[in-house]
């Protein structure tokens, strides 16, 4: 079954989101890591609890360990960006190959944790939605 994810927060960006936090329709959190961008952006996703995500955002756990030892053991998701949506499906993989894993020691830098809040009047929200689509920003 395919499910659509919505980006909650982009943690690393270079031309396209490299690493982001997303939610499904049930508000379950996922951490998604880019492993291929041709012909479409493809990500490996894992479910992640708010506490474990906070540990990663605080720099107390590295990215590789999150993907090698997901909280739901041996459960990975394939996430593909197509038709302007991030669609997720359960992967058949029980372990990740090296090309889908991040490098050792990737700790989120303090700069990546900076949040910017923009308050817009209701009448300007359609403009914000257009900017979010164009630049891949995360809205909360």
XYZ file of N, CA and C in Angstrom:
420
model
N 0.844 -1.184 0.000
C 0.000 0.000 0.000
C 0.885 1.241 0.000
N 0.568 2.199 -0.849
C 1.312 3.458 -0.892
C 0.651 4.458 0.036
N 1.494 5.223 0.667
C 1.032 6.229 1.603
C 1.802 7.509 1.303
N 1.177 8.630 1.496
C 1.816 9.912 1.214
C 2.351 10.499 2.515
N 3.594 10.975 2.448
C 4.218 11.653 3.581
C 4.251 13.144 3.303
N 4.158 13.929 4.355
C 4.338 15.372 4.218
C 5.559 15.763 5.040
N 6.385 16.596 4.466
C 7.613 17.007 5.145
C 7.269 17.881 6.335
N 7.856 17.522 7.452
C 7.697 18.271 8.687
C 8.880 19.224 8.868
N 10.099 18.720 8.563
C 11.298 19.524 8.755
C 12.405 18.989 7.843
N 13.026 19.872 7.086
C 14.179 19.495 6.263
C 15.426 19.713 7.111
N 16.223 18.662 7.271
C 17.412 18.721 8.117
C 18.687 18.940 7.326
N 18.695 18.533 6.063
C 19.869 18.711 5.208
C 19.363 18.897 3.785
N 19.859 19.938 3.113
C 19.372 20.276 1.779
C 20.543 20.641 0.878
N 20.606 20.043 -0.313
C 21.567 20.400 -1.345
C 20.907 20.074 -2.683
N 20.355 21.065 -3.338
C 19.553 20.943 -4.562
C 18.178 20.324 -4.292
N 18.141 19.256 -3.516
C 16.893 18.603 -3.102
C 17.049 18.244 -1.624
N 15.956 17.983 -0.919
C 16.114 17.533 0.469
C 16.942 16.247 0.525
N 17.986 16.263 1.339
C 18.844 15.093 1.523
C 18.389 14.260 2.721
N 17.936 14.956 3.744
C 17.497 14.324 4.986
C 16.340 15.150 5.522
N 15.228 14.477 5.819
C 14.088 15.217 6.347
C 13.249 14.358 7.279
N 12.461 15.045 8.090
C 11.484 14.418 8.969
C 10.134 14.612 8.306
N 9.349 13.541 8.277
C 8.027 13.610 7.648
C 6.997 12.938 8.552
N 5.748 13.171 8.228
C 4.628 12.547 8.949
C 3.672 11.934 7.938
N 3.020 10.853 8.357
C 1.982 10.264 7.519
C 0.618 10.781 7.982
N -0.432 10.217 7.453
C -1.779 10.688 7.796
C -2.134 10.426 9.253
N -1.421 9.506 9.904
C -1.672 9.200 11.313
C -0.731 9.967 12.245
N 0.068 10.892 11.680
C 1.037 11.698 12.418
C 2.228 10.886 12.932
N 2.473 9.725 12.349
C 3.658 8.942 12.675
C 4.866 9.641 12.073
N 5.941 9.730 12.843
C 7.161 10.380 12.379
C 8.043 9.413 11.594
N 8.657 9.927 10.526
C 9.604 9.168 9.707
C 10.835 10.032 9.490
N 11.985 9.392 9.471
C 13.230 10.046 9.110
C 13.625 9.476 7.759
N 13.815 10.344 6.759
C 14.058 9.911 5.386
C 15.401 10.433 4.895
N 16.183 9.536 4.294
C 17.533 9.828 3.832
C 17.644 9.523 2.340
N 18.080 10.510 1.559
C 18.232 10.357 0.107
C 19.356 9.377 -0.208
N 19.087 8.433 -1.145
C 20.161 7.560 -1.622
C 20.297 7.594 -3.139
N 19.318 8.149 -3.853
C 19.395 8.240 -5.314
C 18.518 9.401 -5.762
N 19.001 10.163 -6.769
C 18.190 11.286 -7.244
C 17.926 11.239 -8.744
N 18.195 10.137 -9.387
C 17.918 9.984 -10.817
C 17.187 8.688 -11.081
N 16.153 8.637 -11.804
C 15.418 9.720 -12.445
C 14.496 10.458 -11.479
N 14.253 9.867 -10.305
C 13.433 10.520 -9.284
C 14.179 10.422 -7.958
N 13.848 11.308 -7.038
C 14.475 11.259 -5.716
C 13.938 10.055 -4.954
N 14.866 9.223 -4.471
C 14.518 8.012 -3.720
C 15.187 8.080 -2.349
N 14.397 7.748 -1.358
C 14.842 7.838 0.027
C 14.599 6.517 0.739
N 15.398 6.272 1.768
C 15.115 5.211 2.717
C 14.502 5.895 3.922
N 13.395 5.362 4.398
C 12.727 5.937 5.553
C 12.644 4.944 6.699
N 12.679 5.478 7.908
C 12.457 4.679 9.110
C 11.442 5.407 9.978
N 10.652 4.632 10.717
C 9.798 5.250 11.730
C 10.704 5.661 12.875
N 10.367 6.783 13.495
C 11.198 7.270 14.589
C 10.302 7.931 15.640
N 10.612 7.669 16.898
C 9.835 8.283 17.978
C 10.304 9.725 18.175
N 9.455 10.517 18.788
C 9.802 11.915 19.060
C 11.035 11.992 19.960
N 11.165 11.084 20.925
C 12.311 11.101 21.837
C 13.609 10.785 21.099
N 13.588 9.774 20.238
C 14.811 9.419 19.510
C 15.177 10.511 18.502
N 14.169 11.125 17.897
C 14.422 12.240 16.994
C 15.051 13.403 17.766
N 14.535 13.696 18.944
C 15.112 14.762 19.770
C 16.568 14.456 20.116
N 16.870 13.187 20.398
C 18.257 12.797 20.689
C 19.150 13.076 19.485
N 18.658 12.753 18.289
C 19.430 13.017 17.071
C 19.606 14.521 16.858
N 18.524 15.271 17.020
C 18.586 16.723 16.831
C 19.503 17.395 17.848
N 19.628 16.796 19.026
C 20.512 17.335 20.062
C 21.961 16.916 19.845
N 22.195 16.028 18.883
C 23.556 15.598 18.594
C 24.060 14.460 19.461
N 23.164 13.795 20.199
C 23.617 12.718 21.085
C 23.564 11.332 20.440
N 23.066 11.234 19.225
C 23.063 9.962 18.492
C 23.373 10.272 17.035
N 24.134 9.391 16.391
C 24.498 9.657 14.996
C 23.483 9.025 14.035
N 23.473 9.551 12.830
C 22.491 9.155 11.821
C 22.641 7.691 11.422
N 23.860 7.236 11.257
C 24.084 5.852 10.831
C 23.472 4.854 11.822
N 23.661 5.103 13.106
C 23.105 4.168 14.096
C 21.574 4.155 14.048
N 20.958 5.294 13.731
C 19.498 5.324 13.596
C 19.027 4.408 12.470
N 19.764 4.404 11.363
C 19.356 3.595 10.210
C 19.788 2.132 10.323
N 20.865 1.859 11.029
C 21.276 0.462 11.219
C 20.375 -0.219 12.251
N 19.960 0.540 13.263
C 19.140 -0.011 14.348
C 17.849 0.795 14.489
N 16.922 0.671 13.519
C 15.664 1.421 13.666
C 14.871 0.907 14.863
N 14.026 1.749 15.407
C 13.236 1.367 16.581
C 12.323 0.185 16.284
N 11.730 0.177 15.098
C 10.963 -0.986 14.673
C 11.938 -1.844 13.889
N 12.451 -2.875 14.545
C 13.554 -3.671 14.019
C 13.270 -4.207 12.617
N 14.246 -4.063 11.748
C 14.225 -4.566 10.376
C 13.037 -4.033 9.568
N 12.621 -2.795 9.845
C 11.523 -2.195 9.086
C 12.022 -0.932 8.406
N 12.050 -0.986 7.087
C 12.483 0.141 6.277
C 11.403 0.461 5.261
N 11.397 1.726 4.822
C 10.414 2.170 3.842
C 11.125 2.765 2.638
N 10.570 2.519 1.467
C 11.021 3.173 0.249
C 10.148 4.408 0.081
N 10.787 5.554 -0.058
C 10.063 6.817 -0.233
C 10.524 7.409 -1.558
N 9.568 7.700 -2.435
C 9.873 8.229 -3.759
C 9.113 9.534 -3.946
N 9.828 10.547 -4.460
C 9.177 11.819 -4.771
C 8.743 11.769 -6.227
N 7.442 11.699 -6.447
C 6.890 11.720 -7.804
C 5.510 12.363 -7.773
N 5.164 12.980 -8.862
C 3.919 13.748 -8.984
C 3.713 14.673 -7.781
N 4.799 15.373 -7.408
C 4.777 16.357 -6.329
C 4.370 15.793 -4.969
N 4.617 14.496 -4.750
C 4.286 13.861 -3.482
C 5.409 12.922 -3.074
N 5.583 12.784 -1.771
C 6.501 11.789 -1.219
C 5.658 10.563 -0.884
N 5.819 9.517 -1.685
C 5.027 8.308 -1.500
C 5.883 7.230 -0.852
N 5.347 6.611 0.186
C 6.098 5.590 0.915
C 5.449 4.229 0.746
N 6.317 3.219 0.645
C 5.883 1.823 0.647
C 6.818 1.049 1.564
N 6.320 0.005 2.158
C 7.147 -0.836 3.013
C 8.162 -1.556 2.144
N 9.411 -1.490 2.535
C 10.490 -2.138 1.790
C 10.589 -3.594 2.215
N 11.067 -4.430 1.316
C 11.291 -5.833 1.641
C 12.639 -6.063 2.294
N 13.462 -5.010 2.372
C 14.809 -5.145 2.927
C 14.751 -5.295 4.450
N 15.567 -6.207 4.958
C 15.683 -6.394 6.410
C 16.935 -5.704 6.951
N 17.920 -5.470 6.074
C 19.111 -4.698 6.401
C 19.388 -3.793 5.206
N 20.090 -2.700 5.448
C 20.386 -1.753 4.370
C 21.767 -2.016 3.793
N 21.864 -1.903 2.480
C 23.164 -2.007 1.824
C 23.951 -0.731 2.111
N 25.252 -0.805 1.950
C 26.127 0.318 2.281
C 25.778 1.579 1.489
N 25.315 1.434 0.242
C 24.990 2.615 -0.562
C 23.748 3.355 -0.060
N 22.977 2.741 0.835
C 21.804 3.400 1.401
C 22.036 3.895 2.826
N 23.243 3.668 3.338
C 23.564 4.094 4.700
C 24.369 5.385 4.696
N 24.171 6.222 5.705
C 24.998 7.424 5.819
C 26.394 7.064 6.311
N 27.312 7.987 6.177
C 28.681 7.790 6.648
C 28.699 7.704 8.170
N 29.740 7.077 8.689
C 29.933 7.012 10.145
C 30.064 8.409 10.723
N 29.511 8.602 11.909
C 29.738 9.833 12.652
C 28.956 11.045 12.203
N 27.930 10.874 11.358
C 27.138 12.032 10.932
C 26.280 12.484 12.109
N 26.653 13.609 12.666
C 25.893 14.234 13.756
C 25.344 15.535 13.197
N 24.109 15.807 13.464
C 23.494 17.027 12.961
C 24.160 18.232 13.597
N 24.617 19.156 12.759
C 25.292 20.349 13.280
C 24.271 21.313 13.858
N 24.744 22.200 14.719
C 23.872 23.192 15.339
C 23.194 24.088 14.327
N 23.870 24.385 13.206
C 23.286 25.237 12.183
C 22.042 24.605 11.585
N 22.045 23.298 11.426
C 20.911 22.608 10.807
C 19.699 22.597 11.724
N 19.908 22.815 13.021
C 18.798 22.773 13.963
C 18.114 24.127 14.116
N 18.612 25.145 13.448
C 18.033 26.479 13.568
C 16.651 26.505 12.918
N 15.689 27.073 13.611
C 14.332 27.200 13.091
C 14.041 28.660 12.789
N 13.283 28.888 11.744
C 12.843 30.223 11.394
C 11.324 30.189 11.356
N 10.696 31.111 12.042
C 9.241 31.181 12.069
C 8.819 32.431 11.321
N 7.899 32.250 10.369
C 7.375 33.367 9.595
C 5.869 33.413 9.829
N 5.380 34.530 10.324
C 3.945 34.705 10.526
C 3.385 35.508 9.362
N 2.395 34.932 8.683
C 1.779 35.595 7.541
C 0.287 35.757 7.772
N -0.258 36.855 7.301
C -1.718 36.986 7.348
C -2.365 35.895 6.496
N -3.576 35.536 6.823
C -4.306 34.491 6.109
C -4.298 34.733 4.603
N -4.466 35.983 4.171
C -4.552 36.280 2.743
C -3.267 35.937 1.986
N -2.115 35.847 2.685
C -0.839 35.556 2.036
C -0.441 34.087 2.115
N -1.267 33.235 2.662
C -0.896 31.828 2.840
C -0.793 31.081 1.521
N -1.544 31.488 0.510
C -1.412 30.817 -0.795
C -0.039 31.102 -1.387
N 0.482 32.301 -1.160
C 1.835 32.638 -1.605
C 2.859 31.763 -0.878
N 2.669 31.573 0.427
C 3.558 30.718 1.193
C 3.517 29.286 0.670
N 2.330 28.777 0.390
C 2.205 27.411 -0.135
C 2.961 27.268 -1.453
N 2.898 28.286 -2.296
C 3.632 28.256 -3.569
C 5.143 28.245 -3.330
N 5.623 29.043 -2.387
C 7.048 29.069 -2.067
C 7.518 27.735 -1.480
N 6.675 27.134 -0.640
C 7.015 25.833 -0.061
C 7.184 24.799 -1.161
N 6.269 24.763 -2.116
C 6.370 23.807 -3.230
C 7.608 24.079 -4.070
N 7.869 25.339 -4.348
C 8.979 25.698 -5.223
C 10.337 25.406 -4.591
N 10.495 25.724 -3.308
C 11.787 25.604 -2.655
C 11.902 24.405 -1.721
N 10.838 23.648 -1.529
C 10.886 22.470 -0.670
C 11.033 22.793 0.803
N 10.542 23.956 1.217
C 10.637 24.334 2.620
C 9.682 23.501 3.439
N 9.956 23.407 4.715
C 9.072 22.711 5.634
C 8.232 23.741 6.384
N 6.960 23.455 6.507
C 6.066 24.337 7.263
C 5.536 23.578 8.465
N 5.406 24.283 9.552
C 4.873 23.647 10.761
C 3.588 24.312 11.150
